Coordinates of C-alpha atoms (C1' of nucleotides) in Angstrom, one line a residue:
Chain A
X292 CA 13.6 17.0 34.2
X293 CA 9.7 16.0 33.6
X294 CA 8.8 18.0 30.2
X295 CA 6.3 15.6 29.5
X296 CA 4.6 12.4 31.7
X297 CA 4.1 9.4 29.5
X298 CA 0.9 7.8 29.8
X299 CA -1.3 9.5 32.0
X300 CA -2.9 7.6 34.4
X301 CA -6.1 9.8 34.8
X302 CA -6.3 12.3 31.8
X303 CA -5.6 16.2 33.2
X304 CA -6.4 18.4 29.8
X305 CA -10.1 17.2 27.9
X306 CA -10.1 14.7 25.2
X307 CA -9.4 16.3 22.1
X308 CA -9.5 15.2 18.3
X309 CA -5.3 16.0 18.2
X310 CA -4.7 14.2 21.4
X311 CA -6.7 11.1 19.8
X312 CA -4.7 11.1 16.4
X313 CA -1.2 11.9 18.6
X314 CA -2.0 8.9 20.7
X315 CA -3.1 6.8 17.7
X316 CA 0.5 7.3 16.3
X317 CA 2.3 6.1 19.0
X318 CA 0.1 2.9 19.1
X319 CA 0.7 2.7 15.6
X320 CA 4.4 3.3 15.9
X321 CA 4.9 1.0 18.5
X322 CA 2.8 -2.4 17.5
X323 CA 2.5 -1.7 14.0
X324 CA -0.9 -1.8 12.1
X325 CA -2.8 -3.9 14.6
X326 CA -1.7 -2.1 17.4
X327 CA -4.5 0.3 16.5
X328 CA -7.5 -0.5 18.7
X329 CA -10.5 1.1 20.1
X330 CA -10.0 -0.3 23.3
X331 CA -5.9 0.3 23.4
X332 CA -7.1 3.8 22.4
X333 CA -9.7 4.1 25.6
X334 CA -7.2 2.5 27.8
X335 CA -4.3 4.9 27.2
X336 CA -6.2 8.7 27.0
X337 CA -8.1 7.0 30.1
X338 CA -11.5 7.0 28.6
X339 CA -14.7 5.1 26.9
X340 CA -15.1 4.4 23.5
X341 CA -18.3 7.0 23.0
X342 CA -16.0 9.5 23.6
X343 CA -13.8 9.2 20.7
X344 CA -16.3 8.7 18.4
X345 CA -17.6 12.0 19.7
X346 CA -14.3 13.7 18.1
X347 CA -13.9 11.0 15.4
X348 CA -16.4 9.5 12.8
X349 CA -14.9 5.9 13.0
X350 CA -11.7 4.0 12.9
X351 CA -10.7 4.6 8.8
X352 CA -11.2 8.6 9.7
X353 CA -8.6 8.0 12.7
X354 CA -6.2 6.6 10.5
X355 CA -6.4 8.8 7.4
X356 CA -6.0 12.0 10.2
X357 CA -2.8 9.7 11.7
X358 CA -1.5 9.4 7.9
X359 CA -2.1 13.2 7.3
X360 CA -0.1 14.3 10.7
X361 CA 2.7 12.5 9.9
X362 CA 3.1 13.1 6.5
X363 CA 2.5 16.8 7.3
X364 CA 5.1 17.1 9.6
X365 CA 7.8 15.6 7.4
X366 CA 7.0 18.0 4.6
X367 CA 7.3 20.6 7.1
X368 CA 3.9 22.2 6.3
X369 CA 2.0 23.4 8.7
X370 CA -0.8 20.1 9.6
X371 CA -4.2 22.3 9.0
X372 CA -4.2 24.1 12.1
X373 CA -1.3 26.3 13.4
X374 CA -1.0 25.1 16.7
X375 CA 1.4 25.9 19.2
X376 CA 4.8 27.0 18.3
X377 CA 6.2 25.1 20.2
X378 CA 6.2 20.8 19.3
X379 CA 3.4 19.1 20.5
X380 CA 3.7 15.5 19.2
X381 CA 6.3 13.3 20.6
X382 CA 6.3 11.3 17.5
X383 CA 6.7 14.5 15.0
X384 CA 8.9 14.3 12.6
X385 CA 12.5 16.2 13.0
X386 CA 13.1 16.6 9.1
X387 CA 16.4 18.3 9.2
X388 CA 18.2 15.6 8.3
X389 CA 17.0 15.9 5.2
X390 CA 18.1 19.6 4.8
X391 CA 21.3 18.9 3.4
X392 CA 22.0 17.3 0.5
X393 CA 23.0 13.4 0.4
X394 CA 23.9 10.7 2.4
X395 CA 27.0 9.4 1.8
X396 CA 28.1 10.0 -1.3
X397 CA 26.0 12.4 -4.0
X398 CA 25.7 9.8 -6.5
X399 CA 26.8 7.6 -8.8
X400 CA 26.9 9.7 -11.5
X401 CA 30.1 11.5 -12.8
X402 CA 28.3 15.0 -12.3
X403 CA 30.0 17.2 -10.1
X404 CA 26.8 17.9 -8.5
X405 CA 24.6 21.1 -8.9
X406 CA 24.7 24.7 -6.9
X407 CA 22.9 24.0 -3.6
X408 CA 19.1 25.0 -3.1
X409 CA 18.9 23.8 -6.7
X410 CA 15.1 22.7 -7.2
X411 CA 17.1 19.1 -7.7
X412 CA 18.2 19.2 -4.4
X413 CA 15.1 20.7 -2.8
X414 CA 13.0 17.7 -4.2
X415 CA 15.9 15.2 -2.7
X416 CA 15.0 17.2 1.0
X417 CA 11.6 16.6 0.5
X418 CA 12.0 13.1 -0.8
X419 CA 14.6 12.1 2.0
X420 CA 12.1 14.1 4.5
X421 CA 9.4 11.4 3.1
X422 CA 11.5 8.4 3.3
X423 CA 12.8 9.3 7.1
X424 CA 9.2 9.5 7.9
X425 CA 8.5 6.1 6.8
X426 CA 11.4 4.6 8.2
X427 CA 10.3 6.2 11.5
X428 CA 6.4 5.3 10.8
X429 CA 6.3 1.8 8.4
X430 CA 2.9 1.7 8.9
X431 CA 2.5 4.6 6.8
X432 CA 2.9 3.3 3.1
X433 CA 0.0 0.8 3.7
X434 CA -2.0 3.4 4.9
X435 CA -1.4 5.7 2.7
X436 CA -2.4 3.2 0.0
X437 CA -5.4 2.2 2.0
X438 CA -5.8 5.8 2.1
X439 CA -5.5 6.5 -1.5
X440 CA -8.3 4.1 -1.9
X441 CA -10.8 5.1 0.1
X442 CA -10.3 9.5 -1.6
X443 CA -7.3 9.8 -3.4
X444 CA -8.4 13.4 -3.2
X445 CA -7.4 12.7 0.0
X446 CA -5.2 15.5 1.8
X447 CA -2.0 13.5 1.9
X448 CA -1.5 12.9 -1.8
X449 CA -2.3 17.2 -2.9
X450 CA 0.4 17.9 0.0
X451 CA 3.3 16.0 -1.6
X452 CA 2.1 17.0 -4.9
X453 CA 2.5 20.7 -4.3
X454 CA 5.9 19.8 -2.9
X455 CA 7.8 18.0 -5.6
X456 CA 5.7 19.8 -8.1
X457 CA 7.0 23.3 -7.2
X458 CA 10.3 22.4 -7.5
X459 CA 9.7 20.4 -11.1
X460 CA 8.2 23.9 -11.8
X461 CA 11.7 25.6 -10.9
X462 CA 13.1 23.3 -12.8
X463 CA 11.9 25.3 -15.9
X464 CA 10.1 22.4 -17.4
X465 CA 7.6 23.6 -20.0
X466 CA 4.2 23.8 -18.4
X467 CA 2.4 21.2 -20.6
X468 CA 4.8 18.5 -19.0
X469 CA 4.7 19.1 -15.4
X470 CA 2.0 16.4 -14.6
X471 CA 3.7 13.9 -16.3
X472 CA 7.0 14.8 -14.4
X473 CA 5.6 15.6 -11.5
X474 CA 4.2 12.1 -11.1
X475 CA 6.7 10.4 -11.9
X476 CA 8.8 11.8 -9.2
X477 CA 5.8 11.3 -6.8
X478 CA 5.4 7.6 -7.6
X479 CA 8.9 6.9 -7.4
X480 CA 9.5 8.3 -4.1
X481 CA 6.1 7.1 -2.9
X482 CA 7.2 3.5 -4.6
X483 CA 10.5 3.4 -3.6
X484 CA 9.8 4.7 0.3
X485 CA 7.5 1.7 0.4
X486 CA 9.5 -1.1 -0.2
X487 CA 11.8 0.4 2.1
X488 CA 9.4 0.5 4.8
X489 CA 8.6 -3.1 4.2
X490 CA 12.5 -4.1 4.7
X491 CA 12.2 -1.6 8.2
X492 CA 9.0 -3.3 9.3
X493 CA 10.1 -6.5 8.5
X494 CA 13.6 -6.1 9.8
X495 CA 11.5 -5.2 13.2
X496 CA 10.1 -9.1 13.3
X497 CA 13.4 -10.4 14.1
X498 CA 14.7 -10.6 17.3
X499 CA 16.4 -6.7 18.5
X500 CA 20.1 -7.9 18.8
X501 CA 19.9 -9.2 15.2
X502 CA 20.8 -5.8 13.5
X503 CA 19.9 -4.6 10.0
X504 CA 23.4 -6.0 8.3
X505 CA 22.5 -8.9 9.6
X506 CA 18.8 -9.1 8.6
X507 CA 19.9 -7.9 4.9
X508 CA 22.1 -10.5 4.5
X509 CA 19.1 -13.6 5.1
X510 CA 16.8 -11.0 3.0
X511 CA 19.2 -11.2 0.1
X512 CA 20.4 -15.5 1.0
X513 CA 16.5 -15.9 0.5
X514 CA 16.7 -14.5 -2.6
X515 CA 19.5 -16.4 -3.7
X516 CA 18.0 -19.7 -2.9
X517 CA 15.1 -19.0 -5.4
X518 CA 15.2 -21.2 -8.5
X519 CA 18.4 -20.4 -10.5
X520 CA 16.1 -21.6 -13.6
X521 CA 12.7 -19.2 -12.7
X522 CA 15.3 -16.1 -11.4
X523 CA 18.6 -15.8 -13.1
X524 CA 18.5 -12.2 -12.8
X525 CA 17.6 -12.2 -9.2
X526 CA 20.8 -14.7 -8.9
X527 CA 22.9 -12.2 -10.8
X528 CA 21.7 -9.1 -8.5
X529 CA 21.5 -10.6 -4.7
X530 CA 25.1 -10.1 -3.9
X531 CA 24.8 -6.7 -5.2
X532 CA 22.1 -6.1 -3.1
X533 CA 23.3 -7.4 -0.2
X534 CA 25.8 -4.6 -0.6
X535 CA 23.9 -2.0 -1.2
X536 CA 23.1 1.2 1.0
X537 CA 19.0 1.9 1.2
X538 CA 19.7 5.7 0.9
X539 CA 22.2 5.3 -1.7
X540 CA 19.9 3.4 -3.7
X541 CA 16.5 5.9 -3.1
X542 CA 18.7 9.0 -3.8
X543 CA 20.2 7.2 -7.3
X544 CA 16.6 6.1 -8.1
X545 CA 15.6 9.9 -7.8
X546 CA 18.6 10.9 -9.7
X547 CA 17.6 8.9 -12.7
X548 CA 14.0 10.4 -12.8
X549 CA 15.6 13.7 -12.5
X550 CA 18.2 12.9 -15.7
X551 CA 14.9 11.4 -17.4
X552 CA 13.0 14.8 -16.6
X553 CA 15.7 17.3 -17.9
X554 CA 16.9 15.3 -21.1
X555 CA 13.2 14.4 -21.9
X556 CA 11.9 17.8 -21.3
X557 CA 14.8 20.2 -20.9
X558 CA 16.6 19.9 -24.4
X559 CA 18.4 23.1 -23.8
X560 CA 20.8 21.8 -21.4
X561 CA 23.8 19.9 -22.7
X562 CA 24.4 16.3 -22.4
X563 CA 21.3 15.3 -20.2
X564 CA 22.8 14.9 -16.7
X565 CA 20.3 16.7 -13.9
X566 CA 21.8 20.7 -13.9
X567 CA 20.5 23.9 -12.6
X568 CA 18.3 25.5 -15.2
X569 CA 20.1 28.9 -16.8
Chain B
X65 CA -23.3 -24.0 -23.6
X66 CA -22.3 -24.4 -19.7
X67 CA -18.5 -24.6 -19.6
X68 CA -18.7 -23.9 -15.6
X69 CA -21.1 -23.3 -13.0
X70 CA -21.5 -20.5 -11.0
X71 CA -21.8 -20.6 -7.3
X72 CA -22.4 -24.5 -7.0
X73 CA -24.7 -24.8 -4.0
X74 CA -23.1 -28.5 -3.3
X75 CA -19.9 -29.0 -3.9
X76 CA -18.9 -31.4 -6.1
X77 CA -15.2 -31.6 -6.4
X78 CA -12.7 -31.5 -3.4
X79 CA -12.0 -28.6 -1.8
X80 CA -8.0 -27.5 -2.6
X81 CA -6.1 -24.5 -1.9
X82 CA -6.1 -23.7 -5.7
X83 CA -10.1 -23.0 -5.1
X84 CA -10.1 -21.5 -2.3
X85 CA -7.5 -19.1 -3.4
X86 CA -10.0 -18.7 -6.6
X87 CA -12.8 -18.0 -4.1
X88 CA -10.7 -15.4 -2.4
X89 CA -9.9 -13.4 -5.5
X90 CA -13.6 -13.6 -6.6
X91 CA -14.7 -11.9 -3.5
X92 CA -12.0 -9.4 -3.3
X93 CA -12.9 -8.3 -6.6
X94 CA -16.5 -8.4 -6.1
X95 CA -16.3 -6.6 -2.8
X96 CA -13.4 -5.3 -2.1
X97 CA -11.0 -5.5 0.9
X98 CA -13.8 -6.3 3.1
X99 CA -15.2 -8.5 1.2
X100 CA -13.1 -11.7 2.0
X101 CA -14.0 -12.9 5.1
X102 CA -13.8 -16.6 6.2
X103 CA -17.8 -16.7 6.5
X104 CA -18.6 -15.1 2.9
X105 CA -16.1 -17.6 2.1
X106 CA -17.3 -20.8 3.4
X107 CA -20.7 -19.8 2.1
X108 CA -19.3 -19.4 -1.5
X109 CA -17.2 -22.8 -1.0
X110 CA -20.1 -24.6 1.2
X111 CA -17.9 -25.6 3.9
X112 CA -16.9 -24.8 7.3
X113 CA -14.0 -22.7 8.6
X114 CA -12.1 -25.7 9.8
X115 CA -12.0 -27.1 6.2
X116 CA -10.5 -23.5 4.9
X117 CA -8.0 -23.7 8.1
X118 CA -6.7 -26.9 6.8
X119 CA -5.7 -25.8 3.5
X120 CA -4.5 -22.0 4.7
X121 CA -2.6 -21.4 7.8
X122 CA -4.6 -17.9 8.1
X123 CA -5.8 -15.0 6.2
X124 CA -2.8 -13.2 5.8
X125 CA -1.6 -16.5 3.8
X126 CA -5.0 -16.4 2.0
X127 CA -4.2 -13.0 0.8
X128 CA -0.5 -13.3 0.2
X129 CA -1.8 -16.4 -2.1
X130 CA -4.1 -14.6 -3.6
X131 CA -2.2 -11.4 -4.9
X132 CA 0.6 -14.0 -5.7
X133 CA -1.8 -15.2 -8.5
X134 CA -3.1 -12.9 -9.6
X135 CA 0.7 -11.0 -10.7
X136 CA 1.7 -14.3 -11.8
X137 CA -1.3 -14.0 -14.0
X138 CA -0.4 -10.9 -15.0
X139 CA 2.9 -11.5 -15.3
X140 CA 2.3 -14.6 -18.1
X141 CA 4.3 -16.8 -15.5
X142 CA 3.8 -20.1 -14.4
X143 CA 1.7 -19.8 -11.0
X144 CA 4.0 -21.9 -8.5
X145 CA 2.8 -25.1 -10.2
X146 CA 1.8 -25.9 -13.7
X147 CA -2.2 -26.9 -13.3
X148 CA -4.3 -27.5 -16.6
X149 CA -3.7 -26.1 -19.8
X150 CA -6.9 -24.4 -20.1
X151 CA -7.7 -21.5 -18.3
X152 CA -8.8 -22.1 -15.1
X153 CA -9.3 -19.1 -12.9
X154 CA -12.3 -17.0 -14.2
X155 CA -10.6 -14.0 -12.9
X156 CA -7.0 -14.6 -14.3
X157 CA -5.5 -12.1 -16.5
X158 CA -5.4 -12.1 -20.2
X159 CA -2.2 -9.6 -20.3
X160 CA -2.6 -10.0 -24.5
X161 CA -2.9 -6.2 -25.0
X162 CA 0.0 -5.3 -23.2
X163 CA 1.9 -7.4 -26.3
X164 CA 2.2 -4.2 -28.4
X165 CA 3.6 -1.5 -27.8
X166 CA 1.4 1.7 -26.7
X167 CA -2.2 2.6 -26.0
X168 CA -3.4 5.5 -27.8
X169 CA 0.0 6.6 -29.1
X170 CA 3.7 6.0 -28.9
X171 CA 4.5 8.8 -26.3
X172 CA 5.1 12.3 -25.3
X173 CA 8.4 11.9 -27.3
X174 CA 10.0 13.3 -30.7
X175 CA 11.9 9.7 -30.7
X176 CA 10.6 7.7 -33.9
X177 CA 10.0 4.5 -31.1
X178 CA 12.6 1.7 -31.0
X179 CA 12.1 -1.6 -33.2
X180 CA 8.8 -3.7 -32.2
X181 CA 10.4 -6.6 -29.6
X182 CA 13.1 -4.1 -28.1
X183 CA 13.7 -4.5 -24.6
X184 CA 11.8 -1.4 -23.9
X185 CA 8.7 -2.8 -25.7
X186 CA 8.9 -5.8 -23.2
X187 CA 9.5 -3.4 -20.2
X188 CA 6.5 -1.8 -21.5
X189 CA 4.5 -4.7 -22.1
X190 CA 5.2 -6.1 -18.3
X191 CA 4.3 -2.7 -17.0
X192 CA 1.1 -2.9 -18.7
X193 CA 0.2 -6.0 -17.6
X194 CA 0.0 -5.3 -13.9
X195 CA -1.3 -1.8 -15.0
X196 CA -4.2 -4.3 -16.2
X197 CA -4.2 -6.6 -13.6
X198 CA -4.3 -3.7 -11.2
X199 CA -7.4 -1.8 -12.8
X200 CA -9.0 -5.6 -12.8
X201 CA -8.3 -5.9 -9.0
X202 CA -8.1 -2.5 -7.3
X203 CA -7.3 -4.5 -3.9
X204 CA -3.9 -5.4 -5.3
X205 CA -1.8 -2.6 -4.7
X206 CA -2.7 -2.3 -0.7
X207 CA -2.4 -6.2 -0.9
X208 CA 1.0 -5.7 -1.8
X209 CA 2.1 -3.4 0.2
X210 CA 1.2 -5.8 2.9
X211 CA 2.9 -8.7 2.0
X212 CA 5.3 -6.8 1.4
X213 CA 5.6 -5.5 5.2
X214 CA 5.1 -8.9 6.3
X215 CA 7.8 -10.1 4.3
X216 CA 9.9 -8.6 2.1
X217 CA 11.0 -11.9 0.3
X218 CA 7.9 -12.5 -0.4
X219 CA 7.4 -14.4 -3.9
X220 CA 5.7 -11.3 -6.0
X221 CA 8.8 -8.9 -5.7
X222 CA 11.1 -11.5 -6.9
X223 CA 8.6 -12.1 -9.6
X224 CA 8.0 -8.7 -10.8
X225 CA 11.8 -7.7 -10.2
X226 CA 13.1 -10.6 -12.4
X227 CA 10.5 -9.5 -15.3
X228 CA 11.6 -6.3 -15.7
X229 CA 15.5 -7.1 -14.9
X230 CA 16.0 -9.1 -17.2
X231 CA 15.0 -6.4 -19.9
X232 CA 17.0 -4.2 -18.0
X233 CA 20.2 -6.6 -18.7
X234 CA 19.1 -6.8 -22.1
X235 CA 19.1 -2.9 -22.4
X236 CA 22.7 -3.0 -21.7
X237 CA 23.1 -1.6 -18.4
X238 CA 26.2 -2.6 -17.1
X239 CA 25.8 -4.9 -14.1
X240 CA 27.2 -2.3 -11.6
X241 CA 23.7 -0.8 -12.3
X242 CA 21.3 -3.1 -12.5
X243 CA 19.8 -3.3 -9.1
X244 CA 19.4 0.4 -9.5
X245 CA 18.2 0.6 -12.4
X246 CA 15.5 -2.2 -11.8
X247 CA 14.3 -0.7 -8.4
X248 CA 13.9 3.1 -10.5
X249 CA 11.3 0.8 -12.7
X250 CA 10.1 -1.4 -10.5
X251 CA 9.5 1.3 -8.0
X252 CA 8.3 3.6 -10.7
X253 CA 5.5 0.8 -11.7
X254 CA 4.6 0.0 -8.8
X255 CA 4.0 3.7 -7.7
X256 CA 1.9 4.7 -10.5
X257 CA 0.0 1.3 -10.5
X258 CA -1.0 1.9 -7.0
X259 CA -2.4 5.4 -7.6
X260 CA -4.4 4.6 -10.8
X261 CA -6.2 1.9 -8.8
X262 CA -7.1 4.2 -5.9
X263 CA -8.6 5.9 -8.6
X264 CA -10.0 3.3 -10.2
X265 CA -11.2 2.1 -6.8
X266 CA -12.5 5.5 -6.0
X267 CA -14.4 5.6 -9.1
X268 CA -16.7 2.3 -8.1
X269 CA -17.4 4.1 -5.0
X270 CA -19.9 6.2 -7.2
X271 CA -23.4 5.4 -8.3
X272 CA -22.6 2.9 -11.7
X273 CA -24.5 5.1 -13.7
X274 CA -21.5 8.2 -13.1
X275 CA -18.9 7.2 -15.5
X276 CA -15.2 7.2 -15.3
X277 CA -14.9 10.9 -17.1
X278 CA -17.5 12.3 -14.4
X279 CA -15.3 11.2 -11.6
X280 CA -12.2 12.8 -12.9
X281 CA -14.2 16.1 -13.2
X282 CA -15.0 15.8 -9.8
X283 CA -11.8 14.7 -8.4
X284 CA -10.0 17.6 -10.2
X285 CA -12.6 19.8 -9.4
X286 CA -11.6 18.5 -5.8
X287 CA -8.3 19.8 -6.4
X288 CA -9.4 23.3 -8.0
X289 CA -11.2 23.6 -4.9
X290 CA -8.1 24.0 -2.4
X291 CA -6.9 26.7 -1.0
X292 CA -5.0 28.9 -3.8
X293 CA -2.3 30.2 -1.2
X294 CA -1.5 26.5 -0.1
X295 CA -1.4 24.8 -3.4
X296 CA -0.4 27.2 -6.1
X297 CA 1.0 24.0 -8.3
X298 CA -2.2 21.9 -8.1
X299 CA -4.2 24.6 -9.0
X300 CA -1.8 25.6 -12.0
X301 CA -2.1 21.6 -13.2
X302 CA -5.4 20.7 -12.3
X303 CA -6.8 21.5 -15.8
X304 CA -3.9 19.4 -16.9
X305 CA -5.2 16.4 -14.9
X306 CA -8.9 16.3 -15.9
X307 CA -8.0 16.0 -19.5
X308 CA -5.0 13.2 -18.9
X309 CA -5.3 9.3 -20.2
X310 CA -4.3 7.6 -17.4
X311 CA -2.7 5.0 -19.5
X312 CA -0.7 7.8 -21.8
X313 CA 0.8 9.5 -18.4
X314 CA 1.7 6.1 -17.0
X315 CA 3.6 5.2 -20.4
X316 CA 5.0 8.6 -20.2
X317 CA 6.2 8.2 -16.8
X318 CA 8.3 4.6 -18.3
X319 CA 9.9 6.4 -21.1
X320 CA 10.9 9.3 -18.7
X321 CA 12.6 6.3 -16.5
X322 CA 13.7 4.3 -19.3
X323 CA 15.3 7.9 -20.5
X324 CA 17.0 8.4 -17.3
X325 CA 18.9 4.5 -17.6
X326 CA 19.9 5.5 -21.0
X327 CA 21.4 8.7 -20.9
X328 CA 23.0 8.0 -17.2
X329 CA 23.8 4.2 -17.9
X330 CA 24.1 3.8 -21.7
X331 CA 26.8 6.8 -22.4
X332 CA 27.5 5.3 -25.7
X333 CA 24.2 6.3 -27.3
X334 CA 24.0 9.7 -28.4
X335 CA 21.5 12.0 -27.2
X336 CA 20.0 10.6 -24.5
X337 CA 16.6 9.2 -25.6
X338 CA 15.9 5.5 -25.3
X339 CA 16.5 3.1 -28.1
X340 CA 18.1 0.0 -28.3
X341 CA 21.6 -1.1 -28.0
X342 CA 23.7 -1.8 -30.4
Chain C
dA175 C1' -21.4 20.0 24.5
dC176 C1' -19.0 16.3 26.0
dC177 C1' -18.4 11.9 28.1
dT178 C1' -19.7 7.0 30.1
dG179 C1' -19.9 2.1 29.5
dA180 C1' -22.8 -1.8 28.7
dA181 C1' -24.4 -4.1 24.7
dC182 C1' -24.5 -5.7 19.7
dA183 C1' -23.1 -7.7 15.5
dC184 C1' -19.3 -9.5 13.4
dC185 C1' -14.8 -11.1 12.8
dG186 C1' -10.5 -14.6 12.7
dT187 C1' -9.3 -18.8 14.8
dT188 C1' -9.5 -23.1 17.5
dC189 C1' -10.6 -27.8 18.5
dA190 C1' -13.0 -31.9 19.9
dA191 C1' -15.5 -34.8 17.2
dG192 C1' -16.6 -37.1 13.1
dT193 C1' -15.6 -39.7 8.4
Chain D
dA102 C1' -6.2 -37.3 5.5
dC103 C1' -9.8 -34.3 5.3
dC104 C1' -13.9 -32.1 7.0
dT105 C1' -17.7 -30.3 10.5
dG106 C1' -19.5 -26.7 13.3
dA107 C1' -20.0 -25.0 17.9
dA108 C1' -17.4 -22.1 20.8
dC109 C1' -14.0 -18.3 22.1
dA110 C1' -11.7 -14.0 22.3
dC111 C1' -11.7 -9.8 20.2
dC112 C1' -13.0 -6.2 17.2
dG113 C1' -15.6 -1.6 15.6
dT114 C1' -19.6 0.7 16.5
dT115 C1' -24.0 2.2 18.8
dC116 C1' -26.8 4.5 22.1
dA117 C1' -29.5 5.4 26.2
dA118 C1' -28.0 7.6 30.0
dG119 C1' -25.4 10.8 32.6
dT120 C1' -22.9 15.6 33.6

DNA sequence: ACCTGAACACCGTTCAAGT
DNA sequence: ACCTGAACACCGTTCAAGT
């Protein structure tokens, strides 16, 4: 079986902007943020540098079209063009894992948990489909923010809008509050995502037969060598996050916006835990 | 009156990291991410490169040092070590108007506000500061997300983490919770920070003479502009955005967190809303 | 219309040499 | 111990020239 040659040493099908941003995530993928070169670039698609800049303006257009196709693909929206049916990019995101509904456990909380397809649980699929895609691509949250930066009309920020908001708009919140809910879902997730892609990409500097238990478990001694004077609370919380599951934690986090979102703005419901609406 | 001298032309005192980190922030903030570069720098500090390179293993350090101080300086905590009792950085936070409580008004909320000096006030207070700090130096955010992929241990998290954790304590959380609860805010803050400077960034991007109102109509007319079958939600709150505060949505966002630790973590308070224990 | 590749300006970093 | 500054390797980008 030979569905696809890696690295092609003379280039068969003509240069193309999508084969430039495809190959830019895998260089990005695979040596993080300075992996990213011109020359890297003209070595692997087999060409000179002119010829990239024929299909792309310069190196911060490259990236922001790198950011857009993978956070495109993990919100399972179609990335601007239909393209082929069938999966072009090796490095596309699979985002069914974040179909269903939780990790390991549904929560913390005491709630039984609502009906499935809830608009709760769709904005945990699309939240989980973001946070898979950064684990996957760590560059991404520092692009994203470098992103931001440069347009934060940008594409990437509108398409996670239009996800989570749709879903805070299912969730029968009252029209003059779905900005204010709608961000603060977005920011945690975007937030919370980050820091976990820090942990990933950091994890990745140690040597590959130190695993992630392991790697946790310096991350939180480091803490607890800080200044018992400057960081009692730090102290208080390193064991407990030594402990702690990364998905566990993001899906509570978004849990707690959601209880914020229907006691704050959903009075009709009883007691304040996240419900279906009706 | 000439308290300090701009740009000396010779220097007169020694060079020390302290200054050069001072340097560093000055030209980040006067140029952005590009701006810092080791040449701009020597010319600012007359020196050579080598004299930088023996005070700063490299730029990353330079840049971890420099977003280091400023949160500190947002964060009214003692940089690392205690230097003068005057002010010394010209670019150093004030953080005095996140002391009281709100910007324009309380919030979104029916809730009459908690006493003055609650530890919602102070989680609101620390969240304003690097909401400041942040507007001051739009390069922070994608400062931190670096550091933080270079290493999570980094000393700003901790910092930043133990501010708002020890209001979280004081909230009454019970310590099962804590971590979570701190990383929702944290995570939250952080999130919201981030996208109100690419904003602010954005906004410098324009000729000076466009003000801050101008570039919201055009980013929102941005939005208004995307395709209608796409993005049904933006266009539904895109009015919504042109008219927000920025401030007012990012306090709103706090209470909507802060609501969610109550009414999931503080059962014995009755309806759900924040206010203080006991 | 699309691609080539030498050339340019600029960057972070090093290091033998000074004081 | 602290600083100098020329030199090095590498980067993004350009552009006259090809097909």
């Amino acid at each position: 079986m030979a569905p696809r040659t890696r690295r092609p040493q003379r280039r068969t099908e003509a240069l193309s902007r999508e084969r430039i941003v495809e190959a830019a995530v895998e260089l990005l993928d695979a040596a993080g943020e300075g992996g990213l070169t011109f020359r890297a670039l003209t070595e692997r698609l087999a060409t000179g540098p002119g010829a990239i800049y024929w299909h792309v303006a310069n190196k911060g257009e490259l990236l922001d079209a790198a950011t857009d196709a993978v956070v495109a693909a993990a919100l399972s929206l179609a990335p601007a063009e239909p393209a082929k049916p069938a999966g072009p990019a090796e490095s596309a995101e699979p985002a069914e894992s974040a179909g269903s509904s939780g990790p390991t456990e549904p929560a913390g909380s005491t709630e039984p948990a609502e009906p499935p397809d809830s608009p709760q649980d769709k904005i945990r699929a699309v939240a989980f489909g973001l946070f898979d895609a950064i684990e996957g691509h760590p560059w991404l949250p520092t692009q994203l923010a470098l992103q931001l930066s440069r347009s934060p009309w940008g594409s990437v920020t509108p398409r996670i809008f239009e996800s989570i908001g749709r879903q805070v708009r299912a969730l029968g919140v009252p029209e003059g509050h779905w900005f204010t809910a709608t961000s603060a879902l977005v920011h945690y997730i975007l937030g919370a995502a980050g820091q976990n892609a820090a942990n990933t990409a950091s994890a990745r500097t140690f040597p590959p037969d130190v695993d992630r238990a392991e790697f946790l478990d310096a991350a939180s001694k480091a803490w607890e060598e800080l200044d018992p004077d400057d960081y009692p609370f730090i102290r208080a919380v390193a064991a407990e996050m030594r402990e702690h599951d990364d998905r566990e934690q993001f899906l509570a986090g978004i849990d707690l916006v959601l209880t914020g979102i229907t006691a704050l703005h959903l009075p009709s419901t009883q007691g304040g835990a996240p419900s279906s609406a009706t």
